[in-house]
Amino acid sequence: MSLHLDEAARSILETNDLGGYTIPTKGLYPYQWNWDSAFVSLGFARFSLERAWQEIETLMEGQWPDGMVPHILFRKDDPSYFPGPSVWGTHGKPMPSSGHSQPPVAATAVRHIYELDKSPAARERLKVLFRKLLKWHRWFHTARDPQGLGVIAVMHPWESGRDNLPDWDEPTKQIDTSSVGTYQRKDTSHVDPTMRPKKADYDRYLALVQFGREHNWDPYAIATNCPFFVADPAMTFILLRADRDLLALAKELGEDEAATELEEWIARTESGISILWNEDLQAFTVFDLRSGTKGDGISSASFLAPYAGISNPQYIEPMLAHFDRIASQVTYMMPSYDPDHEAFEPMRYWRGPVWGILNYMIAKGLGEIGEDSRAARMRDDTAALIAKSGFAEYFNPFTGDGAGGSSFSWTSAIWLDWVTPTRTAGEA
Ligand code: DGY
């Protein structure tokens, strides 16, 4: 069974490989996506280190001169996706792309690949990638944290990678969608619309793209005037971990100045996360930098603190209590949103379904703070989901049914890197 799934996962990555870069799945997502590629590289690393390095290298080819690495690289036109390159209006960049970023998993992936491949040639590749990754992280710490608060904001729900999370409902409510006009979605022709964001969400997504395009995607204009600018625990924790991984690589390469800069960012974020702590919920939630209000729900991102190297009991003990509360309600961990929240929907994209990549990061963190049995629950549940429903984009936390796109690259990659029992036992 496991060998069969190993082969199936590998074959999905090979089929979705369009020549040096990988698409998440055919039809629904026909381009190179940022954090998808980072996870995909972990899967490739299990059978082709060359291809693993290449996946990150092709991603970084899209880096803008200011350091931003776009969330989509439109390497060739594909009419099966909307909104395509013309809607984004990002001219004069290394290649047609979207205008904002996505969670920076790449540095963490690069450290992981380098641990598996310390050849002299790999070190040369690492040196090149290191400079680009550092520049990208610097962009996050300035463009998306212009006040130096130590928390990272997103200017679009798509930038968070968790598009229709209930946390965005309130902050997107006041967005003026009157000039969005008519458009034709493509996602709902690939996937059952009940598993996707609603039209009202898409109107707001497009209004934000319109804002970015009209302001030439300028980070200053965005930080000052974008109607949506929300500090996100996932973005903040993922960057904090990635900063730590980049720091380890800086030390490996003798990059002393960069190491000092990274240490400053890490210290600032370690103290900044208190802004995201919601005393009432005893959990990390979003913080709307426009209205000054905190989110009222717990999402899977609320469990990423250990992944970011946070082990303070003040945060971890309540987090574990929430973990156990949710674990007692669902068959498969970790739902993307709290099942006790009124906005929870078990099959609608980021409003409830389980995502393998979130499970991977949560479990990694839990393992690193010694929470082995909870980490094992995450891995066992992920294995059971994939065994039941294949390499789906996401899964129903009660029934285990697969949802969204199928033959999905990142689900296959985390199977190969983490879930498969044919990998070394005991690794979270
Ligand atoms: C989509 O098109 O659904 C993507 O999530 C945007 O990144």
CSV table of C-alpha atoms and ligand atoms in Angstrom, one decimal:
chain,number,residue,atom,x,y,z
A,1,MET,CA,0.0,0.0,0.0
A,2,SER,CA,2.7,2.5,1.1
A,3,LEU,CA,4.9,1.6,-1.8
A,4,HIS,CA,2.0,2.0,-4.2
A,5,LEU,CA,1.3,5.5,-2.7
A,6,ASP,CA,5.0,6.4,-2.9
A,7,GLU,CA,4.9,5.6,-6.6
A,8,ALA,CA,1.7,7.5,-7.1
A,9,ALA,CA,3.0,10.6,-5.3
A,10,ARG,CA,6.2,10.5,-7.3
A,11,SER,CA,4.3,10.1,-10.5
A,12,ILE,CA,2.1,13.1,-9.6
A,13,LEU,CA,5.1,15.3,-9.1
A,14,GLU,CA,6.6,14.1,-12.4
A,15,THR,CA,3.4,14.7,-14.3
A,16,ASN,CA,2.9,18.2,-12.8
A,17,ASP,CA,6.5,19.1,-13.6
A,18,LEU,CA,6.4,21.3,-16.6
A,19,GLY,CA,10.2,21.5,-17.0
A,20,GLY,CA,12.1,22.8,-14.0
A,21,TYR,CA,8.9,24.1,-12.3
A,22,THR,CA,5.9,22.3,-11.0
A,23,ILE,CA,2.2,23.3,-11.2
A,24,PRO,CA,0.0,22.5,-8.2
A,25,THR,CA,-2.5,20.6,-10.3
A,26,LYS,CA,-3.7,20.6,-13.9
A,27,GLY,CA,-6.6,22.9,-14.9
A,28,LEU,CA,-7.3,24.6,-11.5
A,29,TYR,CA,-3.8,25.9,-11.0
A,30,PRO,CA,-1.8,25.8,-14.2
A,31,TYR,CA,1.2,28.0,-13.2
A,32,GLN,CA,4.0,28.0,-10.7
A,33,TRP,CA,2.8,29.0,-7.2
A,34,ASN,CA,5.2,30.2,-4.6
A,35,TRP,CA,4.7,28.2,-1.4
A,36,ASP,CA,3.5,25.2,-3.4
A,37,SER,CA,6.9,25.1,-5.1
A,38,ALA,CA,8.7,25.2,-1.7
A,39,PHE,CA,6.7,22.2,-0.4
A,40,VAL,CA,7.1,20.4,-3.8
A,41,SER,CA,10.9,20.7,-3.5
A,42,LEU,CA,10.8,18.7,-0.3
A,43,GLY,CA,9.0,15.9,-2.2
A,44,PHE,CA,11.5,16.0,-5.1
A,45,ALA,CA,14.4,15.9,-2.6
A,46,ARG,CA,13.4,12.4,-1.7
A,47,PHE,CA,14.2,11.1,-5.2
A,48,SER,CA,16.0,13.9,-7.2
A,49,LEU,CA,18.1,16.5,-5.3
A,50,GLU,CA,18.8,18.1,-8.6
A,51,ARG,CA,15.1,18.7,-9.2
A,52,ALA,CA,14.6,19.9,-5.6
A,53,TRP,CA,17.2,22.6,-6.0
A,54,GLN,CA,15.8,23.6,-9.4
A,55,GLU,CA,12.3,24.0,-8.1
A,56,ILE,CA,13.5,26.8,-5.7
A,57,GLU,CA,15.8,28.3,-8.3
A,58,THR,CA,13.0,28.6,-10.9
A,59,LEU,CA,10.8,30.2,-8.2
A,60,MET,CA,13.4,32.8,-7.4
A,61,GLU,CA,13.8,33.7,-11.1
A,62,GLY,CA,10.5,35.6,-10.6
A,63,GLN,CA,12.0,37.8,-7.8
A,64,TRP,CA,11.2,41.5,-8.3
A,65,PRO,CA,14.1,44.1,-8.0
A,66,ASP,CA,12.7,45.2,-4.6
A,67,GLY,CA,13.1,41.6,-3.3
A,68,MET,CA,9.4,40.5,-3.5
A,69,VAL,CA,8.9,37.0,-4.8
A,70,PRO,CA,5.4,36.8,-6.4
A,71,HIS,CA,2.8,34.2,-5.4
A,72,ILE,CA,2.2,33.2,-9.1
A,73,LEU,CA,4.7,33.1,-12.0
A,74,PHE,CA,2.8,33.0,-15.3
A,75,ARG,CA,5.4,31.3,-17.3
A,76,LYS,CA,3.0,30.7,-20.2
A,77,ASP,CA,-0.5,31.8,-20.9
A,78,ASP,CA,-3.2,29.3,-19.8
A,79,PRO,CA,-6.8,30.2,-20.4
A,80,SER,CA,-7.9,27.7,-17.8
A,81,TYR,CA,-7.1,30.2,-15.0
A,82,PHE,CA,-8.5,33.5,-13.9
A,83,PRO,CA,-7.2,36.1,-13.1
A,84,GLY,CA,-4.3,35.8,-15.6
A,85,PRO,CA,-1.4,38.1,-16.2
A,86,SER,CA,-3.3,40.9,-17.9
A,87,VAL,CA,-5.5,41.4,-14.8
A,88,TRP,CA,-2.5,41.8,-12.5
A,89,GLY,CA,-0.8,44.4,-14.7
A,90,THR,CA,2.7,43.8,-13.3
A,91,HIS,CA,4.9,45.2,-16.1
A,92,GLY,CA,8.6,45.4,-16.4
A,93,LYS,CA,9.3,42.6,-14.0
A,94,PRO,CA,11.5,39.5,-14.7
A,95,MET,CA,8.5,37.6,-16.0
A,96,PRO,CA,4.7,38.0,-16.0
A,97,SER,CA,3.5,37.4,-12.4
A,98,SER,CA,1.0,38.3,-9.7
A,99,GLY,CA,1.7,41.5,-7.7
A,100,HIS,CA,2.0,40.2,-4.1
A,101,SER,CA,3.8,37.4,-2.3
A,102,GLN,CA,2.9,34.2,-0.4
A,103,PRO,CA,4.1,32.6,2.8
A,104,PRO,CA,8.0,32.3,2.7
A,105,VAL,CA,8.5,28.6,3.1
A,106,ALA,CA,11.4,28.5,0.6
A,107,ALA,CA,14.3,29.2,3.0
A,108,THR,CA,13.2,26.4,5.3
A,109,ALA,CA,13.0,24.1,2.3
A,110,VAL,CA,16.5,25.1,1.1
A,111,ARG,CA,18.0,24.3,4.5
A,112,HIS,CA,16.2,21.0,4.4
A,113,ILE,CA,17.6,20.2,0.9
A,114,TYR,CA,21.1,21.4,1.9
A,115,GLU,CA,21.0,19.0,4.9
A,116,LEU,CA,20.5,16.2,2.4
A,117,ASP,CA,23.0,17.5,-0.2
A,118,LYS,CA,26.1,19.1,1.1
A,119,SER,CA,28.2,18.6,-2.0
A,120,PRO,CA,30.5,21.4,-3.2
A,121,ALA,CA,28.1,22.0,-6.1
A,122,ALA,CA,25.2,22.3,-3.7
A,123,ARG,CA,27.1,24.8,-1.6
A,124,GLU,CA,27.5,27.0,-4.7
A,125,ARG,CA,23.8,26.8,-5.4
A,126,LEU,CA,23.1,27.6,-1.8
A,127,LYS,CA,25.2,30.7,-1.9
A,128,VAL,CA,23.2,32.1,-4.8
A,129,LEU,CA,19.9,31.3,-3.3
A,130,PHE,CA,20.9,32.6,0.1
A,131,ARG,CA,21.4,36.2,-1.3
A,132,LYS,CA,18.0,36.1,-3.0
A,133,LEU,CA,16.2,34.6,0.1
A,134,LEU,CA,17.7,37.2,2.4
A,135,LYS,CA,16.5,40.0,0.1
A,136,TRP,CA,13.0,38.5,0.0
A,137,HIS,CA,12.9,38.3,3.8
A,138,ARG,CA,14.1,41.9,4.1
A,139,TRP,CA,11.2,42.9,1.8
A,140,PHE,CA,8.7,41.2,4.2
A,141,HIS,CA,10.2,42.9,7.2
A,142,THR,CA,9.9,46.3,5.6
A,143,ALA,CA,7.1,46.2,3.0
A,144,ARG,CA,4.7,44.1,5.2
A,145,ASP,CA,5.9,45.4,8.6
A,146,PRO,CA,6.6,49.0,7.8
A,147,GLN,CA,6.3,50.1,11.5
A,148,GLY,CA,8.7,47.4,12.7
A,149,LEU,CA,6.1,45.9,15.0
A,150,GLY,CA,7.4,42.3,14.6
A,151,VAL,CA,4.3,41.0,12.9
A,152,ILE,CA,3.8,40.4,9.1
A,153,ALA,CA,0.8,41.7,7.3
A,154,VAL,CA,-0.9,40.5,4.2
A,155,MET,CA,-2.4,42.9,1.7
A,156,HIS,CA,-4.7,40.3,0.1
A,157,PRO,CA,-6.2,37.0,1.3
A,158,TRP,CA,-4.4,35.4,-1.6
A,159,GLU,CA,-1.1,36.6,-0.1
A,160,SER,CA,-1.8,34.6,3.0
A,161,GLY,CA,-2.3,31.5,0.9
A,162,ARG,CA,-5.5,30.8,3.0
A,163,ASP,CA,-7.9,32.6,0.7
A,164,ASN,CA,-11.4,32.4,2.3
A,165,LEU,CA,-10.4,32.0,5.9
A,166,PRO,CA,-13.2,33.3,8.1
A,167,ASP,CA,-10.6,35.7,9.7
A,168,TRP,CA,-10.7,37.8,6.5
A,169,ASP,CA,-14.6,38.2,6.5
A,170,GLU,CA,-14.6,41.2,8.8
A,171,PRO,CA,-11.5,43.0,7.4
A,172,THR,CA,-12.7,42.6,3.8
A,173,LYS,CA,-16.3,43.8,4.5
A,174,GLN,CA,-15.6,47.5,3.9
A,175,ILE,CA,-13.8,46.9,0.6
A,176,ASP,CA,-15.6,48.9,-2.2
A,177,THR,CA,-16.3,46.4,-5.0
A,178,SER,CA,-18.4,48.8,-7.1
A,179,SER,CA,-15.8,49.1,-9.9
A,180,VAL,CA,-14.9,45.4,-10.2
A,181,GLY,CA,-17.3,44.9,-13.2
A,182,THR,CA,-18.2,41.6,-14.7
A,183,TYR,CA,-15.7,38.7,-14.9
A,184,GLN,CA,-15.8,35.0,-15.4
A,185,ARG,CA,-14.3,32.7,-12.8
A,186,LYS,CA,-12.6,29.6,-14.0
A,187,ASP,CA,-12.1,27.8,-10.7
A,188,THR,CA,-15.7,26.8,-10.4
A,189,SER,CA,-15.6,25.1,-13.8
A,190,HIS,CA,-12.8,22.8,-12.4
A,191,VAL,CA,-14.2,22.2,-8.9
A,192,ASP,CA,-17.6,22.0,-7.2
A,193,PRO,CA,-18.5,25.6,-6.3
A,194,THR,CA,-19.5,24.6,-2.8
A,195,MET,CA,-15.9,23.8,-2.1
A,196,ARG,CA,-14.6,27.2,-3.3
A,197,PRO,CA,-14.8,30.8,-2.1
A,198,LYS,CA,-18.1,32.6,-2.8
A,199,LYS,CA,-18.7,35.3,-5.4
A,200,ALA,CA,-18.7,38.1,-2.7
A,201,ASP,CA,-15.2,36.9,-1.8
A,202,TYR,CA,-14.0,37.0,-5.4
A,203,ASP,CA,-15.4,40.5,-5.9
A,204,ARG,CA,-13.3,41.6,-2.9
A,205,TYR,CA,-10.2,39.7,-4.2
A,206,LEU,CA,-10.5,41.5,-7.5
A,207,ALA,CA,-11.1,44.9,-6.0
A,208,LEU,CA,-7.8,44.4,-4.1
A,209,VAL,CA,-6.0,43.4,-7.3
A,210,GLN,CA,-7.4,46.5,-8.9
A,211,PHE,CA,-6.0,48.6,-5.9
A,212,GLY,CA,-2.6,47.0,-6.3
A,213,ARG,CA,-2.5,47.5,-10.0
A,214,GLU,CA,-3.6,51.2,-9.8
A,215,HIS,CA,-0.8,51.7,-7.2
A,216,ASN,CA,1.8,49.9,-9.3
A,217,TRP,CA,2.1,47.3,-6.5
A,218,ASP,CA,4.1,49.9,-4.6
A,219,PRO,CA,4.7,48.6,-1.0
A,220,TYR,CA,4.5,52.1,0.5
A,221,ALA,CA,1.2,52.9,-1.1
A,222,ILE,CA,-0.1,49.4,-0.1
A,223,ALA,CA,1.0,49.8,3.6
A,224,THR,CA,-0.5,53.3,3.8
A,225,ASN,CA,-3.7,53.0,1.8
A,226,CYS,CA,-4.7,49.4,0.9
A,227,PRO,CA,-8.1,48.8,2.4
A,228,PHE,CA,-7.0,45.4,3.6
A,229,PHE,CA,-3.8,45.1,5.7
A,230,VAL,CA,-4.0,42.4,8.3
A,231,ALA,CA,-1.2,40.9,10.5
A,232,ASP,CA,-1.4,37.2,10.0
A,233,PRO,CA,-0.1,34.6,12.5
A,234,ALA,CA,0.7,32.1,9.7
A,235,MET,CA,2.8,34.6,7.7
A,236,THR,CA,4.5,35.7,10.9
A,237,PHE,CA,5.3,32.2,12.2
A,238,ILE,CA,6.4,30.9,8.8
A,239,LEU,CA,8.7,33.8,8.3
A,240,LEU,CA,10.1,33.5,11.9
A,241,ARG,CA,11.0,29.9,11.2
A,242,ALA,CA,12.4,30.7,7.8
A,243,ASP,CA,14.5,33.5,9.4
A,244,ARG,CA,15.9,31.0,11.8
A,245,ASP,CA,16.7,28.6,9.0
A,246,LEU,CA,18.3,31.3,7.0
A,247,LEU,CA,20.4,32.3,10.1
A,248,ALA,CA,21.6,28.7,10.3
A,249,LEU,CA,22.6,28.9,6.6
A,250,ALA,CA,24.3,32.3,7.1
A,251,LYS,CA,26.4,30.7,9.8
A,252,GLU,CA,27.2,27.8,7.6
A,253,LEU,CA,28.3,30.2,4.8
A,254,GLY,CA,30.2,32.6,7.1
A,255,GLU,CA,27.8,35.5,6.2
A,256,ASP,CA,28.3,37.5,9.4
A,257,GLU,CA,26.6,40.7,8.5
A,258,ALA,CA,23.5,38.8,7.2
A,259,ALA,CA,23.5,36.8,10.5
A,260,THR,CA,23.3,40.0,12.5
A,261,GLU,CA,20.5,41.3,10.4
A,262,LEU,CA,18.6,38.0,10.8
A,263,GLU,CA,19.1,37.9,14.5
A,264,GLU,CA,17.6,41.4,14.7
A,265,TRP,CA,14.5,40.3,12.7
A,266,ILE,CA,14.1,37.2,14.9
A,267,ALA,CA,14.3,39.2,18.1
A,268,ARG,CA,11.8,41.7,16.8
A,269,THR,CA,9.4,39.0,15.8
A,270,GLU,CA,9.8,37.1,19.0
A,271,SER,CA,8.5,40.1,20.9
A,272,GLY,CA,6.1,41.2,18.2
A,273,ILE,CA,4.0,38.0,18.4
A,274,SER,CA,2.4,39.3,21.6
A,275,ILE,CA,0.4,41.6,19.3
A,276,LEU,CA,-1.3,38.5,17.8
A,277,TRP,CA,-2.1,36.9,21.2
A,278,ASN,CA,-5.8,37.1,21.9
A,279,GLU,CA,-6.3,37.1,25.6
A,280,ASP,CA,-10.0,36.3,25.4
A,281,LEU,CA,-9.5,33.2,23.2
A,282,GLN,CA,-6.1,32.3,24.7
A,283,ALA,CA,-4.8,31.8,21.2
A,284,PHE,CA,-2.9,33.5,18.4
A,285,THR,CA,-5.3,35.2,16.0
A,286,VAL,CA,-5.1,37.8,13.2
A,287,PHE,CA,-4.8,41.5,14.0
A,288,ASP,CA,-6.4,44.0,11.6
A,289,LEU,CA,-3.9,46.8,11.3
A,290,ARG,CA,-6.6,49.1,9.8
A,291,SER,CA,-9.3,48.7,12.5
A,292,GLY,CA,-7.0,47.7,15.4
A,293,THR,CA,-9.1,44.7,16.1
A,294,LYS,CA,-8.2,41.0,16.7
A,295,GLY,CA,-9.8,38.1,15.0
A,296,ASP,CA,-12.5,36.2,16.9
A,297,GLY,CA,-11.6,32.7,15.7
A,298,ILE,CA,-9.0,30.0,16.0
A,299,SER,CA,-7.5,28.7,12.8
A,300,SER,CA,-4.9,26.0,12.0
A,301,ALA,CA,-2.3,28.9,12.0
A,302,SER,CA,-3.0,29.3,15.7
A,303,PHE,CA,-1.0,26.1,16.1
A,304,LEU,CA,2.1,27.2,14.3
A,305,ALA,CA,3.9,28.8,17.2
A,306,PRO,CA,6.1,25.7,17.9
A,307,TYR,CA,7.0,25.5,14.2
A,308,ALA,CA,8.4,29.1,14.7
A,309,GLY,CA,10.5,28.0,17.7
A,310,ILE,CA,8.2,29.5,20.3
A,311,SER,CA,8.0,27.3,23.4
A,312,ASN,CA,6.9,29.7,26.1
A,313,PRO,CA,4.3,27.8,28.3
A,314,GLN,CA,2.2,30.9,28.5
A,315,TYR,CA,1.4,30.4,24.8
A,316,ILE,CA,1.9,26.6,24.5
A,317,GLU,CA,-0.3,25.3,27.3
A,318,PRO,CA,-3.5,27.0,26.1
A,319,MET,CA,-2.6,26.0,22.5
A,320,LEU,CA,-2.4,22.3,23.6
A,321,ALA,CA,-5.8,22.6,25.3
A,322,HIS,CA,-7.3,23.9,22.1
A,323,PHE,CA,-5.6,21.1,20.2
A,324,ASP,CA,-7.2,18.5,22.5
A,325,ARG,CA,-10.6,20.2,22.3
A,326,ILE,CA,-10.6,20.2,18.5
A,327,ALA,CA,-9.0,16.7,18.3
A,328,SER,CA,-11.9,15.3,20.3
A,329,GLN,CA,-14.4,16.6,17.8
A,330,VAL,CA,-13.0,15.6,14.4
A,331,THR,CA,-11.9,12.3,13.0
A,332,TYR,CA,-9.0,13.9,11.1
A,333,MET,CA,-6.8,16.7,12.4
A,334,MET,CA,-6.3,19.7,11.9
A,335,PRO,CA,-9.3,21.5,10.5
A,336,SER,CA,-8.4,24.8,9.0
A,337,TYR,CA,-10.9,26.6,11.2
A,338,ASP,CA,-12.3,25.9,14.7
A,339,PRO,CA,-15.3,23.6,14.4
A,340,ASP,CA,-16.9,25.5,17.3
A,341,HIS,CA,-16.9,28.7,15.4
A,342,GLU,CA,-20.1,29.7,13.5
A,343,ALA,CA,-18.2,30.3,10.3
A,344,PHE,CA,-16.8,26.7,10.1
A,345,GLU,CA,-17.7,24.8,6.9
A,346,PRO,CA,-16.1,21.4,6.6
A,347,MET,CA,-15.8,21.3,2.8
A,348,ARG,CA,-15.3,24.9,1.8
A,349,TYR,CA,-11.6,25.5,1.1
A,350,TRP,CA,-10.0,27.3,4.1
A,351,ARG,CA,-13.1,27.5,6.2
A,352,GLY,CA,-12.8,24.0,7.8
A,353,PRO,CA,-11.1,21.4,5.6
A,354,VAL,CA,-7.8,19.7,6.5
A,355,TRP,CA,-4.7,20.7,4.5
A,356,GLY,CA,-1.7,18.4,4.5
A,357,ILE,CA,0.9,21.1,4.4
A,358,LEU,CA,-0.5,22.8,7.5
A,359,ASN,CA,-0.5,19.4,9.2
A,360,TYR,CA,3.1,19.0,8.2
A,361,MET,CA,4.2,22.3,9.7
A,362,ILE,CA,2.1,21.9,12.9
A,363,ALA,CA,3.4,18.4,13.5
A,364,LYS,CA,7.0,19.5,12.9
A,365,GLY,CA,6.7,22.2,15.6
A,366,LEU,CA,4.9,19.8,18.0
A,367,GLY,CA,7.7,17.3,17.6
A,368,GLU,CA,10.3,19.9,18.2
A,369,ILE,CA,8.8,20.9,21.6
A,370,GLY,CA,8.5,17.2,22.6
A,371,GLU,CA,4.8,16.8,22.0
A,372,ASP,CA,5.4,13.5,20.3
A,373,SER,CA,1.9,11.9,20.7
A,374,ARG,CA,0.1,14.9,19.3
A,375,ALA,CA,2.6,15.1,16.5
A,376,ALA,CA,2.0,11.4,15.8
A,377,ARG,CA,-1.8,12.0,15.7
A,378,MET,CA,-1.2,14.7,13.0
A,379,ARG,CA,0.9,12.3,10.9
A,380,ASP,CA,-1.4,9.3,11.4
A,381,ASP,CA,-4.5,11.3,10.4
A,382,THR,CA,-2.7,12.7,7.3
A,383,ALA,CA,-1.7,9.1,6.3
A,384,ALA,CA,-5.3,7.9,6.8
A,385,LEU,CA,-6.7,10.8,4.8
A,386,ILE,CA,-4.4,10.1,1.8
A,387,ALA,CA,-4.9,6.4,2.1
A,388,LYS,CA,-8.7,7.0,2.0
A,389,SER,CA,-9.0,9.8,-0.6
A,390,GLY,CA,-5.7,10.0,-2.4
A,391,PHE,CA,-3.7,13.1,-3.1
A,392,ALA,CA,-6.5,15.6,-2.9
A,393,GLU,CA,-6.0,19.4,-2.4
A,394,TYR,CA,-7.8,19.2,1.0
A,395,PHE,CA,-10.0,16.9,3.0
A,396,ASN,CA,-13.2,16.9,5.1
A,397,PRO,CA,-12.2,16.6,8.8
A,398,PHE,CA,-15.2,14.4,9.6
A,399,THR,CA,-15.6,12.1,6.7
A,400,GLY,CA,-12.1,12.2,5.2
A,401,ASP,CA,-13.5,12.9,1.7
A,402,GLY,CA,-11.1,14.6,-0.6
A,403,ALA,CA,-12.0,18.1,-2.0
A,404,GLY,CA,-10.8,20.7,-4.4
A,405,GLY,CA,-8.2,19.7,-7.0
A,406,SER,CA,-6.9,16.2,-7.3
A,407,SER,CA,-3.5,14.8,-8.1
A,408,PHE,CA,-2.2,17.6,-6.0
A,409,SER,CA,1.5,18.3,-6.0
A,410,TRP,CA,2.0,19.5,-2.4
A,411,THR,CA,-0.1,16.7,-0.9
A,412,SER,CA,2.1,14.3,-2.8
A,413,ALA,CA,5.3,16.1,-1.7
A,414,ILE,CA,4.4,15.9,2.0
A,415,TRP,CA,3.5,12.3,1.6
A,416,LEU,CA,7.0,11.6,0.3
A,417,ASP,CA,8.9,13.8,2.7
A,418,TRP,CA,6.9,13.2,5.9
A,419,VAL,CA,3.9,10.9,5.9
A,420,THR,CA,5.0,7.7,4.1
A,421,PRO,CA,5.9,4.8,6.5
A,422,THR,CA,8.7,3.9,4.1
A,423,ARG,CA,10.6,7.0,5.4
A,424,THR,CA,12.6,6.8,8.6
A,425,ALA,CA,10.3,6.2,11.5
A,426,GLY,CA,10.3,8.8,14.3
A,427,GLU,CA,10.8,11.9,12.2
A,428,ALA,CA,8.0,14.4,12.8
B,1,DGY,C1,-6.7,30.7,-6.4
B,1,DGY,O1,-6.8,31.1,-7.5
B,1,DGY,O2,-7.6,30.0,-5.9
B,1,DGY,C2,-5.5,30.8,-5.6
B,1,DGY,O3,-5.6,30.4,-4.3
B,1,DGY,C3,-4.9,32.2,-5.6
B,1,DGY,O4,-3.6,32.1,-5.2
